[in-house]
mmCIF file of C-alpha atoms and ligand atoms in Angstrom:
data_model
loop_
_atom_site.group_PDB
_atom_site.id
_atom_site.type_symbol
_atom_site.label_atom_id
_atom_site.label_comp_id
_atom_site.label_asym_id
_atom_site.label_seq_id
_atom_site.Cartn_x
_atom_site.Cartn_y
_atom_site.Cartn_z
ATOM 1 C CA UNK A 28 14.091 -93.546 -63.021
ATOM 2 C CA UNK A 29 12.528 -90.281 -61.990
ATOM 3 C CA UNK A 30 10.538 -88.609 -64.726
ATOM 4 C CA UNK A 31 8.830 -85.833 -62.787
ATOM 5 C CA UNK A 32 10.184 -82.323 -63.302
ATOM 6 C CA UNK A 33 7.843 -80.307 -61.086
ATOM 7 C CA UNK A 34 6.103 -81.392 -57.888
ATOM 8 C CA UNK A 35 3.606 -78.904 -56.510
ATOM 9 C CA UNK A 36 2.964 -79.377 -52.808
ATOM 10 C CA UNK A 37 -0.306 -77.950 -51.475
ATOM 11 C CA UNK A 38 -1.456 -78.300 -47.847
ATOM 12 C CA UNK A 39 -5.203 -78.654 -47.475
ATOM 13 C CA UNK A 40 -7.106 -77.990 -44.280
ATOM 14 C CA UNK A 41 -10.869 -77.638 -44.729
ATOM 15 C CA UNK A 42 -10.599 -76.039 -48.155
ATOM 16 C CA UNK A 43 -13.663 -77.541 -49.880
ATOM 17 C CA UNK A 44 -14.832 -74.061 -50.888
ATOM 18 C CA UNK A 45 -11.677 -73.202 -52.853
ATOM 19 C CA UNK A 46 -10.931 -76.623 -54.318
ATOM 20 C CA UNK A 47 -13.078 -76.281 -57.456
ATOM 21 C CA UNK A 48 -11.437 -72.943 -58.322
ATOM 22 C CA UNK A 49 -8.007 -74.277 -57.424
ATOM 23 C CA UNK A 50 -8.499 -77.314 -59.660
ATOM 24 C CA UNK A 51 -9.058 -75.198 -62.760
ATOM 25 C CA UNK A 52 -6.056 -72.968 -62.094
ATOM 26 C CA UNK A 53 -3.821 -75.974 -61.400
ATOM 27 C CA UNK A 54 -4.808 -77.789 -64.573
ATOM 28 C CA UNK A 55 -3.804 -74.704 -66.601
ATOM 29 C CA UNK A 56 -0.541 -74.453 -64.689
ATOM 30 C CA UNK A 57 0.305 -78.130 -65.209
ATOM 31 C CA UNK A 58 -0.333 -77.770 -68.928
ATOM 32 C CA UNK A 59 1.902 -74.709 -69.173
ATOM 33 C CA UNK A 60 4.898 -75.963 -67.208
ATOM 34 C CA UNK A 61 7.820 -77.094 -69.371
ATOM 35 C CA UNK A 62 8.031 -80.632 -68.022
ATOM 36 C CA UNK A 63 6.027 -83.500 -66.545
ATOM 37 C CA UNK A 64 4.422 -82.320 -63.322
ATOM 38 C CA UNK A 65 2.527 -83.674 -60.347
ATOM 39 C CA UNK A 66 0.456 -82.049 -57.635
ATOM 40 C CA UNK A 67 0.805 -83.415 -54.114
ATOM 41 C CA UNK A 68 -2.139 -82.493 -51.933
ATOM 42 C CA UNK A 69 -1.409 -82.975 -48.263
ATOM 43 C CA UNK A 70 -4.726 -83.385 -46.511
ATOM 44 C CA UNK A 71 -4.001 -82.048 -43.037
ATOM 45 C CA UNK A 72 -6.901 -83.664 -41.189
ATOM 46 C CA UNK A 73 -9.723 -81.826 -42.949
ATOM 47 C CA UNK A 74 -13.132 -82.351 -41.409
ATOM 48 C CA UNK A 75 -15.144 -81.047 -44.367
ATOM 49 C CA UNK A 76 -15.465 -82.578 -47.830
ATOM 50 C CA UNK A 77 -11.914 -81.719 -48.941
ATOM 51 C CA UNK A 78 -10.577 -85.280 -48.823
ATOM 52 C CA UNK A 79 -13.481 -86.644 -50.878
ATOM 53 C CA UNK A 80 -12.993 -83.883 -53.435
ATOM 54 C CA UNK A 81 -9.281 -84.469 -53.967
ATOM 55 C CA UNK A 82 -9.797 -88.227 -54.079
ATOM 56 C CA UNK A 83 -12.284 -87.784 -56.898
ATOM 57 C CA UNK A 84 -9.779 -85.495 -58.575
ATOM 58 C CA UNK A 85 -7.076 -88.155 -58.266
ATOM 59 C CA UNK A 86 -9.382 -90.753 -59.827
ATOM 60 C CA UNK A 87 -10.010 -88.398 -62.734
ATOM 61 C CA UNK A 88 -6.445 -87.192 -63.298
ATOM 62 C CA UNK A 89 -3.468 -89.151 -61.988
ATOM 63 C CA UNK A 90 -1.255 -86.081 -61.912
ATOM 64 C CA UNK A 91 -3.086 -85.222 -58.683
ATOM 65 C CA UNK A 92 -1.797 -87.258 -55.767
ATOM 66 C CA UNK A 93 -2.598 -87.299 -52.091
ATOM 67 C CA UNK A 94 -0.842 -87.684 -48.791
ATOM 68 C CA UNK A 95 -3.498 -88.116 -46.141
ATOM 69 C CA UNK A 96 -2.277 -87.221 -42.664
ATOM 70 C CA UNK A 97 -3.818 -89.022 -39.693
ATOM 71 C CA UNK A 98 -4.920 -85.753 -38.068
ATOM 72 C CA UNK A 99 -4.371 -81.994 -38.253
ATOM 73 C CA UNK A 100 -0.631 -81.491 -37.805
ATOM 74 C CA UNK A 101 -0.462 -77.862 -38.893
ATOM 75 C CA UNK A 102 0.651 -76.052 -42.023
ATOM 76 C CA UNK A 103 4.421 -76.331 -41.539
ATOM 77 C CA UNK A 104 4.323 -80.079 -40.915
ATOM 78 C CA UNK A 105 1.914 -80.635 -43.816
ATOM 79 C CA UNK A 106 4.384 -78.894 -46.127
ATOM 80 C CA UNK A 107 7.167 -81.080 -44.742
ATOM 81 C CA UNK A 108 5.217 -84.284 -45.457
ATOM 82 C CA UNK A 109 4.585 -83.163 -49.033
ATOM 83 C CA UNK A 110 8.231 -82.282 -49.633
ATOM 84 C CA UNK A 111 9.328 -85.631 -48.159
ATOM 85 C CA UNK A 112 7.271 -87.503 -50.752
ATOM 86 C CA UNK A 113 7.734 -85.249 -53.777
ATOM 87 C CA UNK A 114 9.603 -86.816 -56.683
ATOM 88 C CA UNK A 115 10.183 -83.736 -58.845
ATOM 89 C CA UNK A 116 13.481 -82.163 -59.826
ATOM 90 C CA UNK A 117 11.930 -78.954 -58.556
ATOM 91 C CA UNK A 118 9.408 -78.769 -55.730
ATOM 92 C CA UNK A 119 6.931 -75.901 -55.439
ATOM 93 C CA UNK A 120 5.213 -75.039 -52.152
ATOM 94 C CA UNK A 121 1.912 -73.231 -52.535
ATOM 95 C CA UNK A 122 -1.162 -72.428 -50.435
ATOM 96 C CA UNK A 123 -4.516 -73.866 -51.452
ATOM 97 C CA UNK A 124 -6.423 -70.601 -51.241
ATOM 98 C CA UNK A 125 -4.876 -69.002 -54.369
ATOM 99 C CA UNK A 126 -3.347 -66.165 -52.365
ATOM 100 C CA UNK A 127 -0.198 -67.331 -54.095
ATOM 101 C CA UNK A 128 -1.154 -67.045 -57.781
ATOM 102 C CA UNK A 129 -0.205 -70.257 -59.640
ATOM 103 C CA UNK A 130 0.927 -68.252 -62.676
ATOM 104 C CA UNK A 131 3.883 -66.931 -60.648
ATOM 105 C CA UNK A 132 5.211 -70.502 -60.620
ATOM 106 C CA UNK A 133 6.047 -70.085 -64.324
ATOM 107 C CA UNK A 134 8.311 -67.134 -63.465
ATOM 108 C CA UNK A 135 9.847 -69.162 -60.648
ATOM 109 C CA UNK A 136 10.526 -72.029 -63.050
ATOM 110 C CA UNK A 137 12.291 -69.609 -65.423
ATOM 111 C CA UNK A 138 14.582 -68.470 -62.585
ATOM 112 C CA UNK A 139 15.245 -72.098 -61.708
ATOM 113 C CA UNK A 140 16.234 -72.763 -65.316
ATOM 114 C CA UNK A 141 18.703 -69.871 -64.938
ATOM 115 C CA UNK A 142 20.385 -71.836 -62.165
ATOM 116 C CA UNK A 143 18.856 -70.608 -58.899
ATOM 117 C CA UNK A 144 18.249 -73.371 -56.382
ATOM 118 C CA UNK A 145 15.688 -71.512 -54.278
ATOM 119 C CA UNK A 146 13.205 -69.095 -55.823
ATOM 120 C CA UNK A 147 10.871 -67.532 -53.254
ATOM 121 C CA UNK A 148 7.837 -65.326 -53.715
ATOM 122 C CA UNK A 149 8.294 -61.743 -52.524
ATOM 123 C CA UNK A 150 5.069 -60.141 -51.306
ATOM 124 C CA UNK A 151 5.627 -56.651 -52.641
ATOM 125 C CA UNK A 152 1.954 -55.813 -52.592
ATOM 126 C CA UNK A 153 0.018 -56.852 -49.509
ATOM 127 C CA UNK A 154 -2.834 -54.425 -50.030
ATOM 128 C CA UNK A 155 -5.293 -57.312 -49.936
ATOM 129 C CA UNK A 156 -4.243 -58.256 -46.411
ATOM 130 C CA UNK A 157 -6.003 -56.583 -43.512
ATOM 131 C CA UNK A 158 -4.402 -53.569 -41.848
ATOM 132 C CA UNK A 159 -3.839 -55.486 -38.617
ATOM 133 C CA UNK A 160 -2.233 -58.405 -40.434
ATOM 134 C CA UNK A 161 0.134 -56.116 -42.324
ATOM 135 C CA UNK A 162 1.223 -54.219 -39.211
ATOM 136 C CA UNK A 163 1.791 -57.312 -37.083
ATOM 137 C CA UNK A 164 3.588 -59.086 -39.943
ATOM 138 C CA UNK A 165 5.879 -56.124 -40.529
ATOM 139 C CA UNK A 166 6.649 -55.791 -36.801
ATOM 140 C CA UNK A 167 7.347 -59.507 -36.583
ATOM 141 C CA UNK A 168 9.683 -59.557 -39.583
ATOM 142 C CA UNK A 169 11.607 -56.586 -38.187
ATOM 143 C CA UNK A 170 11.962 -58.216 -34.779
ATOM 144 C CA UNK A 171 13.019 -61.531 -36.278
ATOM 145 C CA UNK A 172 15.518 -59.747 -38.534
ATOM 146 C CA UNK A 173 17.107 -58.167 -35.448
ATOM 147 C CA UNK A 174 17.164 -61.339 -33.369
ATOM 148 C CA UNK A 175 17.829 -64.102 -35.842
ATOM 149 C CA UNK A 176 21.278 -65.583 -36.334
ATOM 150 C CA UNK A 177 20.221 -66.503 -39.886
ATOM 151 C CA UNK A 178 19.316 -63.872 -42.444
ATOM 152 C CA UNK A 179 15.648 -64.588 -43.205
ATOM 153 C CA UNK A 180 14.264 -62.313 -45.930
ATOM 154 C CA UNK A 181 11.264 -60.180 -44.898
ATOM 155 C CA UNK A 182 7.918 -60.263 -46.712
ATOM 156 C CA UNK A 183 8.578 -63.835 -47.771
ATOM 157 C CA UNK A 184 6.214 -66.668 -46.975
ATOM 158 C CA UNK A 185 6.460 -70.331 -47.834
ATOM 159 C CA UNK A 186 5.456 -69.847 -51.478
ATOM 160 C CA UNK A 187 8.578 -70.933 -53.350
ATOM 161 C CA UNK A 188 10.247 -73.259 -55.839
ATOM 162 C CA UNK A 189 13.087 -75.381 -54.550
ATOM 163 C CA UNK A 190 15.654 -77.420 -56.481
ATOM 164 C CA UNK A 191 16.206 -81.107 -55.681
ATOM 165 C CA UNK A 192 19.532 -80.315 -53.984
ATOM 166 C CA UNK A 193 17.836 -77.944 -51.539
ATOM 167 C CA UNK A 194 15.011 -80.471 -51.083
ATOM 168 C CA UNK A 195 17.510 -83.127 -50.033
ATOM 169 C CA UNK A 196 19.113 -80.683 -47.592
ATOM 170 C CA UNK A 197 15.672 -79.871 -46.194
ATOM 171 C CA UNK A 198 14.869 -83.562 -45.791
ATOM 172 C CA UNK A 199 17.920 -83.955 -43.586
ATOM 173 C CA UNK A 200 16.634 -81.259 -41.194
ATOM 174 C CA UNK A 201 14.255 -83.118 -38.905
ATOM 175 C CA UNK A 202 13.613 -80.702 -36.044
ATOM 176 C CA UNK A 203 10.152 -80.895 -34.563
ATOM 177 C CA UNK A 204 9.465 -77.138 -34.311
ATOM 178 C CA UNK A 205 9.606 -76.092 -37.907
ATOM 179 C CA UNK A 206 9.760 -72.638 -39.434
ATOM 180 C CA UNK A 207 10.080 -73.746 -43.037
ATOM 181 C CA UNK A 208 11.019 -70.408 -44.627
ATOM 182 C CA UNK A 209 13.769 -69.963 -42.036
ATOM 183 C CA UNK A 210 15.077 -73.469 -42.687
ATOM 184 C CA UNK A 211 15.419 -72.719 -46.397
ATOM 185 C CA UNK A 212 17.078 -69.375 -45.617
ATOM 186 C CA UNK A 213 19.556 -71.178 -43.377
ATOM 187 C CA UNK A 214 20.841 -73.627 -45.976
ATOM 188 C CA UNK A 215 22.328 -71.171 -48.440
ATOM 189 C CA UNK A 216 22.469 -72.025 -52.175
ATOM 190 C CA UNK A 217 21.725 -69.467 -54.834
ATOM 191 C CA UNK A 218 18.466 -67.807 -53.801
ATOM 192 C CA UNK A 219 16.379 -65.179 -55.511
ATOM 193 C CA UNK A 220 12.958 -63.585 -54.995
ATOM 194 C CA UNK A 221 10.181 -63.194 -57.546
ATOM 195 C CA UNK A 222 7.914 -60.252 -56.672
ATOM 196 C CA UNK A 223 4.168 -60.832 -56.731
ATOM 197 C CA UNK A 224 0.994 -59.268 -55.415
ATOM 198 C CA UNK A 225 -0.631 -61.286 -52.654
ATOM 199 C CA UNK A 226 -4.192 -62.054 -53.702
ATOM 200 C CA UNK A 227 -7.340 -62.232 -51.627
ATOM 201 C CA UNK A 228 -8.358 -65.675 -50.480
ATOM 202 C CA UNK A 229 -10.371 -67.200 -53.343
ATOM 203 C CA UNK A 230 -13.001 -68.647 -50.985
ATOM 204 C CA UNK A 231 -13.486 -69.732 -47.397
ATOM 205 C CA UNK A 232 -11.840 -68.215 -44.325
ATOM 206 C CA UNK A 233 -8.295 -68.297 -42.991
ATOM 207 C CA UNK A 234 -7.217 -71.544 -41.337
ATOM 208 C CA UNK A 235 -4.550 -69.740 -39.341
ATOM 209 C CA UNK A 236 -6.055 -69.041 -35.958
ATOM 210 C CA UNK A 237 -4.421 -66.457 -33.690
ATOM 211 C CA UNK A 238 -2.915 -69.326 -31.718
ATOM 212 C CA UNK A 239 -1.401 -70.951 -34.786
ATOM 213 C CA UNK A 240 0.010 -67.586 -35.853
ATOM 214 C CA UNK A 241 1.599 -67.000 -32.430
ATOM 215 C CA UNK A 242 3.032 -70.496 -32.522
ATOM 216 C CA UNK A 243 4.588 -69.848 -35.937
ATOM 217 C CA UNK A 244 6.077 -66.554 -34.731
ATOM 218 C CA UNK A 245 7.537 -68.226 -31.625
ATOM 219 C CA UNK A 246 8.964 -71.031 -33.747
ATOM 220 C CA UNK A 247 10.599 -68.424 -35.947
ATOM 221 C CA UNK A 248 12.231 -66.537 -33.101
ATOM 222 C CA UNK A 249 13.118 -69.410 -30.793
ATOM 223 C CA UNK A 250 14.161 -71.721 -33.608
ATOM 224 C CA UNK A 251 16.543 -69.257 -35.172
ATOM 225 C CA UNK A 252 17.907 -67.238 -32.300
ATOM 226 C CA UNK A 253 19.454 -67.597 -28.873
ATOM 227 C CA UNK A 254 19.275 -63.806 -28.463
ATOM 228 C CA UNK A 255 16.285 -63.810 -26.039
ATOM 229 C CA UNK A 256 18.271 -66.004 -23.639
ATOM 230 C CA UNK A 257 21.273 -63.708 -23.924
ATOM 231 C CA UNK A 258 19.096 -60.616 -23.316
ATOM 232 C CA UNK A 259 17.706 -62.231 -20.192
ATOM 233 C CA UNK A 260 21.185 -63.015 -18.947
ATOM 234 C CA UNK A 261 22.294 -59.418 -19.467
ATOM 235 C CA UNK A 262 19.167 -57.994 -17.857
ATOM 236 C CA UNK A 263 19.679 -60.287 -14.852
ATOM 237 C CA UNK A 264 23.273 -59.162 -14.486
ATOM 238 C CA UNK A 265 22.222 -55.513 -14.698
ATOM 239 C CA UNK A 266 19.522 -55.905 -12.035
ATOM 240 C CA UNK A 267 21.961 -57.737 -9.749
ATOM 241 C CA UNK A 268 24.550 -54.992 -10.164
ATOM 242 C CA UNK A 269 21.972 -52.306 -9.392
ATOM 243 C CA UNK A 270 20.842 -54.193 -6.272
ATOM 244 C CA UNK A 271 24.419 -54.390 -5.102
ATOM 245 C CA UNK A 272 24.913 -50.644 -5.595
ATOM 246 C CA UNK A 273 21.651 -49.994 -3.784
ATOM 247 C CA UNK A 274 22.795 -52.114 -0.845
ATOM 248 C CA UNK A 275 26.108 -50.284 -0.631
ATOM 249 C CA UNK A 276 24.350 -46.921 -0.778
ATOM 250 C CA UNK A 277 21.914 -47.990 1.962
ATOM 251 C CA UNK A 278 24.774 -49.035 4.247
ATOM 252 C CA UNK A 279 26.522 -45.746 3.529
ATOM 253 C CA UNK A 280 23.395 -43.763 4.449
ATOM 254 C CA UNK A 281 22.876 -45.820 7.620
ATOM 255 C CA UNK A 282 26.491 -45.340 8.771
ATOM 256 C CA UNK A 283 26.389 -41.603 8.115
ATOM 257 C CA UNK A 284 23.179 -41.328 10.149
ATOM 258 C CA UNK A 285 20.976 -39.937 7.361
ATOM 259 C CA UNK A 286 19.073 -43.207 7.158
ATOM 260 C CA UNK A 287 15.363 -42.399 7.416
ATOM 261 C CA UNK A 288 12.299 -44.607 7.866
ATOM 262 C CA UNK A 289 12.427 -47.167 5.076
ATOM 263 C CA UNK A 290 9.587 -46.756 2.547
ATOM 264 C CA UNK A 291 7.518 -49.805 1.903
ATOM 265 C CA UNK A 292 6.697 -48.542 -1.610
ATOM 266 C CA UNK A 293 10.219 -49.072 -2.875
ATOM 267 C CA UNK A 294 10.209 -52.581 -1.401
ATOM 268 C CA UNK A 295 6.908 -53.507 -3.002
ATOM 269 C CA UNK A 296 7.976 -52.086 -6.358
ATOM 270 C CA UNK A 297 11.284 -53.937 -6.285
ATOM 271 C CA UNK A 298 9.740 -57.223 -5.246
ATOM 272 C CA UNK A 299 6.937 -57.180 -7.788
ATOM 273 C CA UNK A 300 9.276 -56.019 -10.529
ATOM 274 C CA UNK A 301 11.711 -58.809 -9.792
ATOM 275 C CA UNK A 302 8.885 -61.326 -9.414
ATOM 276 C CA UNK A 303 7.467 -60.388 -12.800
ATOM 277 C CA UNK A 304 10.838 -60.446 -14.477
ATOM 278 C CA UNK A 305 11.629 -63.822 -13.005
ATOM 279 C CA UNK A 306 8.353 -65.286 -14.212
ATOM 280 C CA UNK A 307 8.961 -63.989 -17.725
ATOM 281 C CA UNK A 308 12.486 -65.291 -17.721
ATOM 282 C CA UNK A 309 11.396 -68.698 -16.487
ATOM 283 C CA UNK A 310 8.781 -68.834 -19.218
ATOM 284 C CA UNK A 311 11.385 -68.020 -21.812
ATOM 285 C CA UNK A 312 13.823 -70.622 -20.517
ATOM 286 C CA UNK A 313 10.935 -73.088 -20.351
ATOM 287 C CA UNK A 314 10.216 -72.439 -24.035
ATOM 288 C CA UNK A 315 13.745 -73.416 -25.013
ATOM 289 C CA UNK A 316 13.811 -76.306 -22.565
ATOM 290 C CA UNK A 317 10.485 -77.611 -23.878
ATOM 291 C CA UNK A 318 11.919 -77.671 -27.360
ATOM 292 C CA UNK A 319 14.979 -79.529 -26.163
ATOM 293 C CA UNK A 320 12.640 -82.091 -24.617
ATOM 294 C CA UNK A 321 10.600 -82.381 -27.793
ATOM 295 C CA UNK A 322 13.711 -82.955 -29.870
ATOM 296 C CA UNK A 323 15.126 -85.392 -27.318
ATOM 297 C CA UNK A 324 12.173 -87.770 -27.472
ATOM 298 C CA UNK A 325 12.320 -87.642 -31.300
ATOM 299 C CA UNK A 326 8.620 -88.145 -31.759
ATOM 300 C CA UNK A 327 7.623 -88.455 -35.440
ATOM 301 C CA UNK A 328 6.813 -85.182 -37.191
ATOM 302 C CA UNK A 329 3.675 -86.643 -38.747
ATOM 303 C CA UNK A 330 1.689 -89.810 -39.303
ATOM 304 C CA UNK A 331 0.394 -90.681 -42.766
ATOM 305 C CA UNK A 332 -2.756 -92.755 -42.931
ATOM 306 C CA UNK A 333 -2.982 -93.207 -46.704
ATOM 307 C CA UNK A 334 -1.197 -92.387 -49.921
ATOM 308 C CA UNK A 335 -2.940 -92.049 -53.253
ATOM 309 C CA UNK A 336 -0.764 -92.206 -56.346
ATOM 310 C CA UNK A 337 2.463 -92.009 -54.341
ATOM 311 C CA UNK A 338 4.830 -94.745 -53.282
ATOM 312 C CA UNK A 339 6.633 -94.673 -49.960
ATOM 313 C CA UNK A 340 10.320 -94.015 -50.702
ATOM 314 C CA UNK A 341 12.856 -96.875 -50.484
ATOM 315 C CA UNK A 342 14.585 -95.058 -47.639
ATOM 316 C CA UNK A 343 11.809 -93.708 -45.439
ATOM 317 C CA UNK A 344 12.336 -90.192 -44.100
ATOM 318 C CA UNK A 345 13.488 -89.993 -40.507
ATOM 319 C CA UNK A 346 10.883 -89.097 -37.867
ATOM 320 C CA UNK A 347 7.929 -89.880 -40.089
ATOM 321 C CA UNK A 348 5.335 -92.634 -39.996
ATOM 322 C CA UNK A 349 4.255 -93.530 -43.511
ATOM 323 C CA UNK A 350 1.243 -95.540 -44.574
ATOM 324 C CA UNK A 351 1.410 -99.306 -44.840
ATOM 325 C CA UNK A 352 1.955 -100.477 -48.417
ATOM 326 C CA UNK A 353 -1.602 -101.876 -48.584
ATOM 327 C CA UNK A 354 -3.030 -98.409 -48.110
ATOM 328 C CA UNK A 355 -1.057 -97.171 -51.082
ATOM 329 C CA UNK A 356 -3.125 -96.858 -54.183
ATOM 330 C CA UNK A 357 -0.858 -96.817 -57.205
ATOM 331 C CA UNK A 358 -0.654 -99.227 -60.050
ATOM 332 C CA UNK A 359 0.532 -96.832 -62.772
ATOM 333 C CA UNK A 360 3.777 -96.035 -61.070
ATOM 334 C CA UNK A 361 4.458 -99.611 -59.995
ATOM 335 C CA UNK A 362 4.184 -100.692 -63.613
ATOM 336 C CA UNK A 363 6.203 -97.786 -65.022
ATOM 337 C CA UNK A 364 8.882 -98.351 -62.374
ATOM 338 C CA UNK A 365 9.110 -101.960 -63.596
ATOM 339 C CA UNK A 366 8.218 -103.274 -60.140
HETATM 340 N N1 UDP B 426 -3.293 -75.169 -43.532
HETATM 341 C C1 UDP B 426 -2.994 -76.478 -43.141
HETATM 342 N N2 UDP B 426 -3.107 -76.817 -41.818
HETATM 343 C C2 UDP B 426 -3.488 -75.934 -40.864
HETATM 344 C C3 UDP B 426 -3.764 -74.591 -41.258
HETATM 345 C C4 UDP B 426 -3.653 -74.245 -42.595
HETATM 346 O O1 UDP B 426 -2.643 -77.307 -43.978
HETATM 347 O O2 UDP B 426 -3.567 -76.315 -39.700
HETATM 348 C C5 UDP B 426 -3.175 -74.799 -44.956
HETATM 349 C C6 UDP B 426 -4.394 -74.146 -45.564
HETATM 350 O O3 UDP B 426 -5.311 -75.093 -46.051
HETATM 351 C C7 UDP B 426 -3.787 -73.319 -46.678
HETATM 352 C C8 UDP B 426 -2.438 -72.918 -46.107
HETATM 353 O O4 UDP B 426 -2.151 -73.844 -45.058
HETATM 354 O O5 UDP B 426 -3.569 -74.072 -47.857
HETATM 355 C C9 UDP B 426 -2.405 -71.494 -45.585
HETATM 356 O O6 UDP B 426 -3.466 -71.298 -44.690
HETATM 357 P P1 UDP B 426 -4.348 -69.976 -44.683
HETATM 358 O O7 UDP B 426 -4.568 -69.510 -46.087
HETATM 359 O O8 UDP B 426 -5.580 -70.239 -43.890
HETATM 360 O O9 UDP B 426 -3.390 -68.977 -43.917
HETATM 361 P P2 UDP B 426 -3.252 -67.381 -44.169
HETATM 362 O O10 UDP B 426 -2.991 -67.211 -45.640
HETATM 363 O O11 UDP B 426 -4.542 -66.795 -43.748
HETATM 364 O O12 UDP B 426 -2.095 -66.986 -43.316
HETATM 365 MG MG1 MG B 427 -4.134 -67.874 -47.082
#
């Protein structure tokens, strides 16, 4: 029934500059892989000529297929949509900008053939990343490693090959705030890293704004750890205990007659300190509460406006809005599926 061995999922957000280079590298990769392969481009609401380019590519070569999202949903959701619709026995997640060299996929496939269910790319050489990016990334990974209840390997992005079993597990995880690499780390299976040198972006500029980066970092910490809440609780208890001691000491001083004119400085310091702490704590609680709200309303993760070369699955994924059948452009598969 299913004749695809490798599905390569690539999120695309305004990547018209890299697409011609990417196309050439992908064609070589597809020819070298040891089984029938497909590429699933997830167009994440591009506003440049990306969609037109990949549509032309699909018309030329049916191994290239497209999931067109109704707007920009963000990298992590775009990956999710691609994985949901991938048919392959192994699914590869890769960036469009060739920072993840396609040739590494061959090494990943070899590890998969050895029996590993999740093969992730290990960024051993990040010399092409900016100094600031390397420092903040390293700080973030260290913090997350300390806080997280799940062991998430450091220096690992979303570039990976995943076996069908892990894909099915992933498809059952429908949380709205998604930190994909953490979700794969959580599920277990036999996992292994393949070291590679992170390349420079082939063309164009990063699509990860500072805001998107902060959002990803927050999703990583809040999604995989309750430690910040626990820290807050402990800090609150400590402050309360200190206040109590202070009160007792003040009464003691007053009774023994040494009580002097009370300093307003200590009052101001205490009040502002507590005020600031309370605001921070409320923000943190709000972050968790907001997520609870988001999950409670179960809004779809994404909306698909068109599929090219892909059929909506018999059992549609939960929390996803797929295209109507009439917007699905695929005769080849309908015929080969005997439908
Ligand atoms: N991307 C996306 N939606 C977004 C932002 C990025 O689909 O809202 C895609 C982008 O096209 C690329 C990948 O995610 O294929 C990684 O983005 P980028 O290379 O800009 O991130 P960086 O490598 O700079 O962290
Ligand atoms: Mg990149």
